């Protein structure tokens, strides 16, 4: 008799746990969809985008709609997946689109010109002295672009849109 | 006329809206789950074209592709993979993976016209893909090694046509004379 009442309690407790878990799961689902398909905050750090972005880290908002509809162009700050290390995401500026002729300095004496092939983009960091970008690993397939950075949230004195 | 207006006025709008939004929410939740499954677990796709004959037909085969192996780095040479085309970012293509980073891959450069072979070491973070039908396939022999992040899934089971239903062999079939 006691056993039956315990089972009844467990049943209702389990049901409540499941309901709460379902709510949390739905919230995480929505957060995930927003992060991947709309807009997400990202922490970016490193010297390759000075002076636009700081060395020690900025929190920026990146939108994930433009690259799916083909609205990424020259001068945009983009998040790309590194072609050298698939687990890293880099922040660089798009300098050339497919079909553009790009002229870059391999070293201070010697410059080279390449045409960006179809389906690729040429990306460079704003701080060309300390950036590993298309000058080193070549043009990047467009499919590796993850999003476009449009707004800085942190630090507070850098709050606002980022220039082209 | 007056009766019609009277009936429209007396409709229980609040409960209609409530029921409609309840049903819409249920449908949204279902699509959400479907989307998450498609993107992170398993998806099915239709492939057509001559580049994977005889494994896949010219006119189109449907198959299941799973996404977990790619995320955990558990793909290897011989697997059939889904990848985003490096030349047309909106297209997804199906090819066979032949080499991972730092593997040395030997390939026939232009099988229609000559037997000349070339060997290349796949750079870090990239993979080498080729279609099974090397005579009519646009793959790494034309556009070079592909960054690993462009891989989207690993094909493991063919589901249409029904008489070819079943898991696909993991083979890197190449000409034994080479």
Coordinates of C-alpha atoms in Angstrom, one line a residue:
Chain A
X1 CA 0.0 0.0 0.0
X2 CA 2.9 2.3 0.9
X3 CA 4.7 1.2 -2.2
X4 CA 1.7 2.3 -4.4
X5 CA 1.7 5.7 -2.9
X6 CA 5.5 6.1 -3.3
X7 CA 5.1 5.1 -7.0
X8 CA 2.4 7.7 -7.3
X9 CA 4.7 10.4 -5.9
X10 CA 7.6 9.4 -8.1
X11 CA 5.3 9.4 -11.1
X12 CA 4.2 13.0 -10.5
X13 CA 7.7 14.1 -9.6
X14 CA 9.0 12.6 -12.8
X15 CA 6.3 14.3 -14.8
X16 CA 7.3 17.6 -13.3
X17 CA 10.9 17.1 -14.1
X18 CA 10.1 16.2 -17.6
X19 CA 8.0 19.3 -18.0
X20 CA 10.7 21.6 -16.7
X21 CA 13.3 19.9 -18.9
X22 CA 11.1 20.4 -21.9
X23 CA 10.8 24.1 -21.2
X24 CA 14.6 24.4 -20.8
X25 CA 15.1 22.3 -24.0
X26 CA 12.7 24.6 -25.9
X27 CA 14.6 27.7 -24.7
X28 CA 18.0 26.2 -25.7
X29 CA 16.6 25.3 -29.0
X30 CA 15.4 28.8 -29.7
X31 CA 18.7 30.3 -28.5
X32 CA 20.6 27.9 -30.7
X33 CA 18.5 28.8 -33.8
X34 CA 18.9 32.5 -33.1
X35 CA 22.7 32.1 -32.6
X36 CA 23.1 30.2 -35.8
X37 CA 20.7 31.8 -38.2
X38 CA 20.1 35.3 -37.0
X39 CA 22.6 37.1 -34.8
X40 CA 25.1 36.0 -32.2
X41 CA 27.6 37.6 -29.8
X42 CA 31.2 36.5 -30.2
X43 CA 34.4 37.2 -28.3
X44 CA 37.2 38.1 -30.8
X45 CA 40.8 38.6 -29.7
X46 CA 44.2 38.8 -31.3
X47 CA 46.4 41.3 -33.0
X48 CA 45.4 40.7 -36.6
X49 CA 42.6 43.3 -36.7
X50 CA 44.2 46.3 -35.0
X51 CA 43.3 49.1 -34.8
X52 CA 39.7 48.1 -35.6
X53 CA 39.4 45.4 -33.0
X54 CA 41.5 45.3 -29.8
X55 CA 44.2 42.9 -28.9
X56 CA 42.8 41.7 -25.6
X57 CA 39.3 40.9 -26.8
X58 CA 36.1 42.6 -28.0
X59 CA 32.6 41.3 -27.9
X60 CA 31.0 41.8 -31.2
X61 CA 27.6 41.0 -32.7
X62 CA 27.7 39.0 -35.9
X63 CA 24.7 38.3 -38.1
X64 CA 24.3 35.1 -40.0
X65 CA 21.8 36.1 -42.7
X66 CA 23.9 38.0 -45.2
X67 CA 26.3 35.3 -46.2
X68 CA 23.4 32.9 -46.9
X69 CA 21.8 35.4 -49.3
X70 CA 25.1 36.4 -51.0
X71 CA 25.2 39.9 -49.5
X72 CA 28.8 39.8 -48.3
X73 CA 31.0 42.2 -50.2
X74 CA 34.3 44.1 -50.2
X75 CA 35.1 45.8 -47.0
X76 CA 32.9 43.7 -44.8
X77 CA 34.3 42.2 -41.5
X78 CA 33.5 38.5 -41.5
X79 CA 33.8 35.5 -39.3
X80 CA 35.3 32.6 -41.3
X81 CA 36.3 29.1 -40.4
X82 CA 40.0 28.7 -40.7
X83 CA 41.0 26.5 -43.7
X84 CA 44.1 25.4 -41.8
X85 CA 42.5 24.4 -38.5
X86 CA 38.8 23.5 -38.9
X87 CA 38.1 24.2 -35.2
X88 CA 39.1 27.9 -35.3
X89 CA 37.1 30.8 -36.4
X90 CA 38.9 33.9 -37.6
X91 CA 37.8 37.5 -37.9
X92 CA 39.1 39.2 -41.1
X93 CA 38.1 41.8 -43.7
X94 CA 36.9 40.8 -47.2
X95 CA 39.3 42.6 -49.6
X96 CA 38.4 40.9 -52.8
X97 CA 35.4 38.9 -54.2
X98 CA 35.5 36.3 -57.0
X99 CA 36.9 37.7 -60.2
X100 CA 38.8 40.6 -58.5
X101 CA 42.5 41.2 -59.0
X102 CA 44.2 41.5 -55.7
X103 CA 47.7 43.0 -55.3
X104 CA 49.4 42.2 -52.0
X105 CA 52.9 42.4 -50.5
X106 CA 54.5 39.1 -49.7
X107 CA 57.4 40.9 -48.1
X108 CA 58.2 44.7 -48.2
X109 CA 60.2 44.3 -51.4
X110 CA 58.1 42.0 -53.4
X111 CA 54.4 42.3 -54.4
X112 CA 52.3 39.8 -56.2
X113 CA 49.0 40.0 -58.1
X114 CA 46.4 37.2 -58.2
X115 CA 42.9 36.8 -59.5
X116 CA 40.4 35.5 -57.0
X117 CA 38.8 32.3 -58.4
X118 CA 35.1 31.6 -58.7
X119 CA 33.4 30.8 -55.4
X120 CA 36.2 32.2 -53.3
X121 CA 37.0 35.5 -51.4
X122 CA 40.2 37.1 -50.5
X123 CA 40.5 38.1 -46.8
X124 CA 43.1 40.1 -45.0
X125 CA 43.5 41.3 -41.4
X126 CA 43.6 45.1 -40.9
X127 CA 47.0 44.7 -39.2
X128 CA 48.9 43.2 -42.2
X129 CA 52.1 42.9 -40.1
X130 CA 50.6 40.4 -37.7
X131 CA 47.9 38.6 -39.6
X132 CA 47.7 35.1 -41.1
X133 CA 45.2 35.4 -43.9
X134 CA 44.8 34.9 -47.6
X135 CA 48.3 36.2 -48.2
X136 CA 49.4 33.0 -46.6
X137 CA 46.7 30.4 -47.2
X138 CA 45.3 31.6 -50.5
X139 CA 41.8 32.6 -51.5
X140 CA 39.1 31.2 -49.1
X141 CA 36.0 29.3 -50.4
X142 CA 32.9 31.4 -49.8
X143 CA 31.3 28.4 -48.0
X144 CA 33.6 28.9 -45.1
X145 CA 32.2 32.3 -44.2
X146 CA 30.1 32.0 -41.0
X147 CA 28.8 35.5 -40.5
X148 CA 29.3 39.2 -40.9
X149 CA 30.3 41.4 -38.0
X150 CA 28.4 44.6 -37.8
X151 CA 28.4 45.9 -34.2
X152 CA 30.7 46.0 -31.2
X153 CA 29.2 45.6 -27.7
X154 CA 32.2 45.5 -25.4
X155 CA 34.4 47.4 -24.4
X156 CA 31.9 50.2 -23.7
X157 CA 34.0 52.9 -25.2
X158 CA 34.0 51.0 -28.4
X159 CA 30.3 50.5 -28.4
X160 CA 28.7 51.1 -31.9
X161 CA 28.8 50.0 -35.5
X162 CA 32.2 49.0 -37.0
X163 CA 33.3 50.9 -40.1
X164 CA 33.7 49.5 -43.5
Chain B
X1 CA -27.8 40.5 -43.3
X2 CA -28.3 41.7 -39.8
X3 CA -28.2 38.0 -38.7
X4 CA -24.8 37.6 -40.4
X5 CA -23.3 40.6 -38.8
X6 CA -24.7 39.5 -35.5
X7 CA -23.1 36.0 -35.9
X8 CA -19.8 37.5 -36.9
X9 CA -19.9 39.8 -33.8
X10 CA -20.6 36.9 -31.5
X11 CA -17.8 34.6 -32.7
X12 CA -15.5 33.5 -29.9
X13 CA -12.4 35.2 -31.3
X14 CA -10.3 34.8 -28.2
X15 CA -10.6 31.1 -28.2
X16 CA -10.0 30.9 -32.0
X17 CA -6.8 32.9 -31.7
X18 CA -5.7 30.8 -28.8
X19 CA -6.3 27.5 -30.6
X20 CA -4.6 28.8 -33.7
X21 CA -1.6 29.9 -31.9
X22 CA -1.4 26.7 -30.0
X23 CA -1.5 24.6 -33.2
X24 CA 1.1 26.9 -34.8
X25 CA 3.4 26.5 -31.8
X26 CA 3.1 22.8 -32.0
X27 CA 4.0 22.8 -35.7
X28 CA 6.9 25.2 -35.0
X29 CA 8.2 22.9 -32.4
X30 CA 8.0 19.9 -34.7
X31 CA 9.9 21.7 -37.4
X32 CA 12.5 22.9 -34.9
X33 CA 13.1 19.2 -33.9
X34 CA 13.2 18.2 -37.5
X35 CA 15.7 20.9 -38.3
X36 CA 18.0 20.0 -35.4
X37 CA 18.0 16.4 -36.4
X38 CA 18.7 17.3 -40.0
X39 CA 21.6 19.6 -39.1
X40 CA 23.3 17.6 -36.4
X41 CA 22.3 14.0 -36.6
X42 CA 21.2 12.6 -39.9
X43 CA 19.8 13.9 -43.2
X44 CA 18.6 12.4 -46.4
X45 CA 19.5 13.8 -49.8
X46 CA 19.1 13.2 -53.5
X47 CA 22.2 13.0 -55.6
X48 CA 22.2 13.1 -59.4
X49 CA 24.9 13.4 -62.0
X50 CA 27.5 11.2 -63.6
X51 CA 30.4 11.7 -61.2
X52 CA 29.8 8.9 -58.8
X53 CA 28.8 6.1 -61.3
X54 CA 28.6 3.1 -60.5
X55 CA 28.0 3.9 -56.8
X56 CA 25.2 6.3 -57.6
X57 CA 23.0 6.4 -60.7
X58 CA 23.0 9.2 -63.2
X59 CA 19.3 10.0 -62.7
X60 CA 19.3 10.2 -58.9
X61 CA 19.6 8.2 -55.8
X62 CA 18.4 9.0 -52.4
X63 CA 20.6 8.3 -49.4
X64 CA 21.1 9.0 -45.7
X65 CA 24.0 11.0 -44.5
X66 CA 25.0 11.4 -40.9
X67 CA 26.7 14.5 -39.5
X68 CA 28.3 13.2 -36.3
X69 CA 31.4 11.6 -37.9
X70 CA 32.5 14.9 -39.5
X71 CA 32.1 16.8 -36.2
X72 CA 34.2 14.3 -34.3
X73 CA 36.8 13.9 -37.0
X74 CA 36.0 10.2 -37.6
X75 CA 36.0 10.2 -41.4
X76 CA 38.7 8.4 -43.3
X77 CA 39.8 7.6 -46.8
X78 CA 37.2 5.5 -48.6
X79 CA 34.1 7.3 -47.1
X80 CA 31.6 8.9 -49.3
X81 CA 31.1 12.5 -48.1
X82 CA 28.7 15.4 -48.7
X83 CA 30.6 18.6 -49.1
X84 CA 29.9 22.2 -50.0
X85 CA 31.3 23.0 -53.4
X86 CA 34.4 25.3 -53.2
X87 CA 33.4 26.8 -56.6
X88 CA 29.6 27.3 -56.1
X89 CA 28.9 27.9 -52.4
X90 CA 25.2 27.1 -52.8
X91 CA 25.8 23.6 -54.2
X92 CA 26.4 20.5 -52.2
X93 CA 28.2 17.7 -53.9
X94 CA 28.8 14.0 -53.1
X95 CA 32.3 12.6 -53.6
X96 CA 34.5 10.0 -52.1
X97 CA 37.2 11.0 -49.6
X98 CA 40.6 9.8 -50.7
X99 CA 43.0 11.5 -48.5
X100 CA 43.2 13.4 -45.2
X101 CA 45.8 16.1 -44.2
X102 CA 49.4 15.0 -44.7
X103 CA 48.4 12.0 -46.8
X104 CA 50.1 11.5 -50.1
X105 CA 47.5 11.0 -52.9
X106 CA 48.3 9.7 -56.3
X107 CA 45.7 10.6 -59.0
X108 CA 45.3 10.3 -62.7
X109 CA 45.3 13.9 -64.0
X110 CA 43.2 13.5 -67.2
X111 CA 42.1 9.9 -67.7
X112 CA 40.3 10.7 -71.0
X113 CA 43.4 11.8 -72.7
X114 CA 46.4 10.3 -71.0
X115 CA 47.6 8.0 -68.3
X116 CA 49.8 10.6 -66.5
X117 CA 49.7 10.4 -62.8
X118 CA 50.6 13.0 -60.2
X119 CA 51.2 12.8 -56.5
X120 CA 50.4 15.5 -54.0
X121 CA 50.6 15.8 -50.2
X122 CA 47.3 17.1 -48.8
X123 CA 48.0 20.3 -46.8
X124 CA 47.0 20.7 -43.2
X125 CA 43.3 21.2 -42.6
X126 CA 42.4 20.0 -46.0
X127 CA 41.1 16.8 -47.6
X128 CA 41.2 15.3 -51.1
X129 CA 38.0 14.2 -52.7
X130 CA 37.4 12.4 -56.0
X131 CA 34.3 11.1 -57.8
X132 CA 34.2 7.3 -58.5
X133 CA 33.7 8.1 -62.2
X134 CA 37.0 9.8 -62.7
X135 CA 36.2 10.3 -66.4
X136 CA 33.4 12.6 -65.7
X137 CA 33.8 14.2 -62.4
X138 CA 34.8 17.7 -61.2
X139 CA 36.7 17.2 -58.0
X140 CA 40.0 17.8 -56.2
X141 CA 41.8 17.1 -59.4
X142 CA 40.4 20.3 -60.8
X143 CA 39.9 22.5 -57.8
X144 CA 42.6 21.2 -55.4
X145 CA 42.4 20.0 -51.9
X146 CA 39.2 21.2 -50.0
X147 CA 39.3 22.6 -46.5
X148 CA 37.9 20.1 -44.0
X149 CA 35.3 22.6 -42.8
X150 CA 33.5 22.3 -46.1
X151 CA 32.5 18.7 -45.4
X152 CA 28.9 18.4 -44.3
X153 CA 28.1 14.8 -43.9
X154 CA 29.1 11.1 -44.4
X155 CA 26.9 9.0 -46.5
X156 CA 26.2 5.6 -45.0
X157 CA 23.0 4.2 -46.5
X158 CA 21.3 4.3 -49.8
X159 CA 17.5 4.3 -49.6
X160 CA 16.3 4.7 -53.2
X161 CA 16.0 2.9 -55.6
X162 CA 14.6 0.1 -53.5
X163 CA 16.5 -2.7 -55.1
X164 CA 19.8 -0.9 -54.3
X165 CA 18.8 -0.3 -50.7
X166 CA 21.5 -0.9 -48.2
X167 CA 24.7 0.4 -46.7
X168 CA 27.5 1.5 -49.1
X169 CA 30.8 -0.1 -49.3
X170 CA 33.8 1.8 -48.0
X171 CA 36.2 1.3 -50.8
X172 CA 38.6 3.6 -52.6
X173 CA 38.4 1.7 -55.8
X174 CA 41.2 2.7 -58.1
X175 CA 42.6 1.2 -61.2
X176 CA 44.8 -1.8 -60.0
X177 CA 47.3 -1.1 -62.8
X178 CA 48.3 2.2 -61.4

